[in-house]
Structures are given as structure tokens and as C-alpha cells.
PDB file of C-alpha atoms in Angstrom:
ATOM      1  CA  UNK A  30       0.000   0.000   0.000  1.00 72.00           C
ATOM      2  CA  UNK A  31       0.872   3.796  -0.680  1.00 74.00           C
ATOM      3  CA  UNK A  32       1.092   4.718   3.062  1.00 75.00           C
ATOM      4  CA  UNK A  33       3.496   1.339   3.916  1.00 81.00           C
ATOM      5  CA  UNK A  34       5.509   2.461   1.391  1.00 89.00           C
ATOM      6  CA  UNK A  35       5.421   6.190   1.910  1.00 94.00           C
ATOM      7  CA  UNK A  36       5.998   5.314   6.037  1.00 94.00           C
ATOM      8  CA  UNK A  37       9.259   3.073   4.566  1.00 93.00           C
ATOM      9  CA  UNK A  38      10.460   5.825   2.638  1.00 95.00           C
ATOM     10  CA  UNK A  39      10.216   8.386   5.501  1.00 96.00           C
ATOM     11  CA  UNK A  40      11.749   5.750   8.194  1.00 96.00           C
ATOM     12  CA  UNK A  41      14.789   5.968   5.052  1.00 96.00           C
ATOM     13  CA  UNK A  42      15.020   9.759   5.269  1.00 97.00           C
ATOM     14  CA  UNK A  43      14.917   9.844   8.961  1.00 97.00           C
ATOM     15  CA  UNK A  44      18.173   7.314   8.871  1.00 97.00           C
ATOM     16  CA  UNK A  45      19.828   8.678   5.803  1.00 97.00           C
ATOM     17  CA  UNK A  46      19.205  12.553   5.985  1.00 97.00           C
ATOM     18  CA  UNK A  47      22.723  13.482   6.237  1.00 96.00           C
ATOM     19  CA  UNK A  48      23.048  11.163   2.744  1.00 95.00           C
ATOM     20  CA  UNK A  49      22.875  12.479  -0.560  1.00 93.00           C
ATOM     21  CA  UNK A  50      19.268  11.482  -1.282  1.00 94.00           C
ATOM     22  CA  UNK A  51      17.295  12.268  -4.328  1.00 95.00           C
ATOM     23  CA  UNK A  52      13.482  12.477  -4.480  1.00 95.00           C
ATOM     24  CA  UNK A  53      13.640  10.659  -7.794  1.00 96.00           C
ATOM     25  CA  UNK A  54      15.385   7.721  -6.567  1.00 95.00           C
ATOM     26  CA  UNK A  55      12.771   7.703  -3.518  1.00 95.00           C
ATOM     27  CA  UNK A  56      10.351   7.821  -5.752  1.00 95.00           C
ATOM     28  CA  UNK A  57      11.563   5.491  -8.017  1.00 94.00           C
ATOM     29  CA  UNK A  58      12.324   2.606  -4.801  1.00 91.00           C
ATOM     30  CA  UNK A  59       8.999   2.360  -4.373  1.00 92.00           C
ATOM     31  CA  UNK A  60       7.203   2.930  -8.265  1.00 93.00           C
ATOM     32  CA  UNK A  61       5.774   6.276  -8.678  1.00 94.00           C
ATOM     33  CA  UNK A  62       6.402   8.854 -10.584  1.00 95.00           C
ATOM     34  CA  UNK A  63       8.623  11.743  -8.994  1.00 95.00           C
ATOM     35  CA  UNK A  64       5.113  13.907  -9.018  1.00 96.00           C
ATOM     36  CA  UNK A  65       3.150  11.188  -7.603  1.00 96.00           C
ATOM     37  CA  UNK A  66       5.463  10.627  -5.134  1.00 96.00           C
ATOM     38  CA  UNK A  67       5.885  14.669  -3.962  1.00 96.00           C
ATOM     39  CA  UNK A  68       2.158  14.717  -3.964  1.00 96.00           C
ATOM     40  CA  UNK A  69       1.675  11.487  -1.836  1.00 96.00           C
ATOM     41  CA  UNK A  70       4.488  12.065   0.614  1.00 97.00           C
ATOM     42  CA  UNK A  71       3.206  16.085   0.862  1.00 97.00           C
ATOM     43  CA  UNK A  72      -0.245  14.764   1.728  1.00 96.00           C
ATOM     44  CA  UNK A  73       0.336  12.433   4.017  1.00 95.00           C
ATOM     45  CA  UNK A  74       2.880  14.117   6.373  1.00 97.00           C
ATOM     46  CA  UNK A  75       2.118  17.623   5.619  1.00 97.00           C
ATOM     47  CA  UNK A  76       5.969  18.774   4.516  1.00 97.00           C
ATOM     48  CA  UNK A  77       7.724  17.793   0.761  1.00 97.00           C
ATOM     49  CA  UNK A  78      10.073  14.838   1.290  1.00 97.00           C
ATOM     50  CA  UNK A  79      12.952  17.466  -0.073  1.00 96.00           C
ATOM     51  CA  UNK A  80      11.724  19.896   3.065  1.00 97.00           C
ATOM     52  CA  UNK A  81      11.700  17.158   5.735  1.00 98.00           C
ATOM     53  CA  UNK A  82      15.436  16.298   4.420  1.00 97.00           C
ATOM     54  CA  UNK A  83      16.354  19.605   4.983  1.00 97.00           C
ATOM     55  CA  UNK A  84      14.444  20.317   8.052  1.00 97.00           C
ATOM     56  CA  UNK A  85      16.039  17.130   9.224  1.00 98.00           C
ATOM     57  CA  UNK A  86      19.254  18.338   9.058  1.00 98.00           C
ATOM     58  CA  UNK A  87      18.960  21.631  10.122  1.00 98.00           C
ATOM     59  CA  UNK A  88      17.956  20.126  13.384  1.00 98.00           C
ATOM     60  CA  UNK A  89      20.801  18.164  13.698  1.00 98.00           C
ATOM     61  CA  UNK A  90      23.223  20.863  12.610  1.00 98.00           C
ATOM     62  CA  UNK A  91      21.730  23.302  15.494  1.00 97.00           C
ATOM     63  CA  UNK A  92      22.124  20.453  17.823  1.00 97.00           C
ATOM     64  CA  UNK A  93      25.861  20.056  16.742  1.00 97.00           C
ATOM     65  CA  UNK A  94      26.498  23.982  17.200  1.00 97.00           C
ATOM     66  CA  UNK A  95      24.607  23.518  20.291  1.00 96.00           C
ATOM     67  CA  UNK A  96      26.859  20.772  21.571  1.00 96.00           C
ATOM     68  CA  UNK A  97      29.795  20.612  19.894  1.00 96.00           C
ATOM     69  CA  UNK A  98      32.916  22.286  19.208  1.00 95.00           C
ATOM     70  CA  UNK A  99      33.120  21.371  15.405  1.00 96.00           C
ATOM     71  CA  UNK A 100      33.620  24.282  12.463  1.00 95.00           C
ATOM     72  CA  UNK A 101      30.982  25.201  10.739  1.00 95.00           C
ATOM     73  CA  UNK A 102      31.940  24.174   7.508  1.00 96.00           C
ATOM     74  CA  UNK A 103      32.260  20.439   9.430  1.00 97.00           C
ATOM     75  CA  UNK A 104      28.869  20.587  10.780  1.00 97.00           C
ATOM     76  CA  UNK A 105      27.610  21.730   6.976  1.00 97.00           C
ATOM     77  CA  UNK A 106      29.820  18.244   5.760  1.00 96.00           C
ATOM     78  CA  UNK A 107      28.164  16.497   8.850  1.00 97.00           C
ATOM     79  CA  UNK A 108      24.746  17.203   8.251  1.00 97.00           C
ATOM     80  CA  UNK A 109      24.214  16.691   4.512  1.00 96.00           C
ATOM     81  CA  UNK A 110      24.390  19.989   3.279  1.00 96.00           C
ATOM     82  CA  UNK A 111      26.248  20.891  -0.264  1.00 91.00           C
ATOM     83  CA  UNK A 112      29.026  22.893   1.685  1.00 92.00           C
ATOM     84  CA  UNK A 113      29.267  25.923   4.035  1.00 94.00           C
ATOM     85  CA  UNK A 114      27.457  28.700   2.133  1.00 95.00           C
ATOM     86  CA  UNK A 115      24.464  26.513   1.464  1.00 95.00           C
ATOM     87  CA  UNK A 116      24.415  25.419   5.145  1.00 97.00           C
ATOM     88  CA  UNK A 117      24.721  29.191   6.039  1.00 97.00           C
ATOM     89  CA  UNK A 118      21.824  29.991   3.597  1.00 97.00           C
ATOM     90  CA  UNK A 119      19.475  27.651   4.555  1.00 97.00           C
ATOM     91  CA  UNK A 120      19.928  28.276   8.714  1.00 98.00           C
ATOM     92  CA  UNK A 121      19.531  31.883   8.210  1.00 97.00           C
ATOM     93  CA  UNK A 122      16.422  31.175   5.722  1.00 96.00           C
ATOM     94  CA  UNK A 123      14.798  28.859   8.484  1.00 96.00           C
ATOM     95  CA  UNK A 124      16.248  30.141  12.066  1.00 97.00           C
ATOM     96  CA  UNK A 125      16.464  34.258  11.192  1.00 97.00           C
ATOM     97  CA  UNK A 126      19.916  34.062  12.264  1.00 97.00           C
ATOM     98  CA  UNK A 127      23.210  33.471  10.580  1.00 96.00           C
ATOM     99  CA  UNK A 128      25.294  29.505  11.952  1.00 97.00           C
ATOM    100  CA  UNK A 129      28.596  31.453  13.033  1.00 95.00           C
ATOM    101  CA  UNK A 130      25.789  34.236  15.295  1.00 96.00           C
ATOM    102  CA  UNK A 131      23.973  31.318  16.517  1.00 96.00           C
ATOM    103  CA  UNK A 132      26.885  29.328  17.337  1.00 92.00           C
ATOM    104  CA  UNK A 133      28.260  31.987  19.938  1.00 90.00           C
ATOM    105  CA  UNK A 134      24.873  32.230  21.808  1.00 89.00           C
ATOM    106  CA  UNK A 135      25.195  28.911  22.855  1.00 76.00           C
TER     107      UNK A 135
END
């Protein structure tokens, strides 16, 4: 069934978010359609699989500046992201504040 598959393909993200994952090749695991697949996956847990990957590791990148005394061009590598700048991007976008800011608040 859709949903046994979708809740497989979510239990994958949530393992391999710091991966390089494509949506296609999700998509394709389990025999939709890239479309199909964005649509199913969107309505049934409310986020795009690409946005749960990212929201995924944005969490674990503020809990690594939040713990850790790692760079943050090794918590970008860590966590999935394409390198620094689009780690930097993407934490400002979702947080309102810049990594490197964030980092020495905590």
C-alpha cells in the first residue's frame, strides 16, 4: 500500500538525511512517478520529502552547534548539506539568524 511504502520511505530519510538522497530515486524505490510521489508524501505528512530532508538536518546541525565544538563548515559536511554557504543559507532562511551568530549564543 501507498502509506506502507510512503511510512518506509520516511523511516529511510529519517536514517539517511545526512546522505545524498534524491526524491527521484525515492520515488523510483517504491514505483511512482517523482510527481506522484511529492504529492503522496506532501499529503500524508504535511511537509515535501525534499523539506523534511532539509528540516532534518537543520535540526541536527543546530544540535551540533549547540553541543559541539566542530567548524561550521564540518557541521555543513556532517549534516548533509552541499558545503558551508548553502548550510549558512538555509539556517539563516529557516532560524532568522546566521550559523557562526547562533553558534556563539550557545
Amino acid at each position: 500500500t501507498a502509506s506502507k511504502d510512503l511510512s518506509y520511505i520516511k523511516r529511510f530519510i529519517e536514517e539517511n538525511f545526512t546522505e545524498n538522497i534524491s526524491v527521484t530515486s525515492l520515488a523510483h524505490q517504491i514505483g511512482y512517478s517523482s510527481d506522484r510521489f511529492r504529492h503522496l508524501f506532501a499529503e500524508t505528512y504535511g511537509i515535501s520529502p525534499q523539506k523534511m530532508i532539509i528540516n532534518l538536518r537543520l535540526q541536527n546541525a543546530r544540535e551540533l552547534l549547540d553541543t559541539s565544538s566542530l567548524s561550521c563548515s564540518e557541521i555543513a559536511q556532517k549534516c548533509g548539506f552541499y558545503d558551508a554557504s548553502q548550510f549558512s543559507r538555509m539556517f539563516l532562511n529557516e532560524y532568522g539568524i546566521s550559523p557562526n551568530k547562533y553558534k556563539k549564543l550557545t
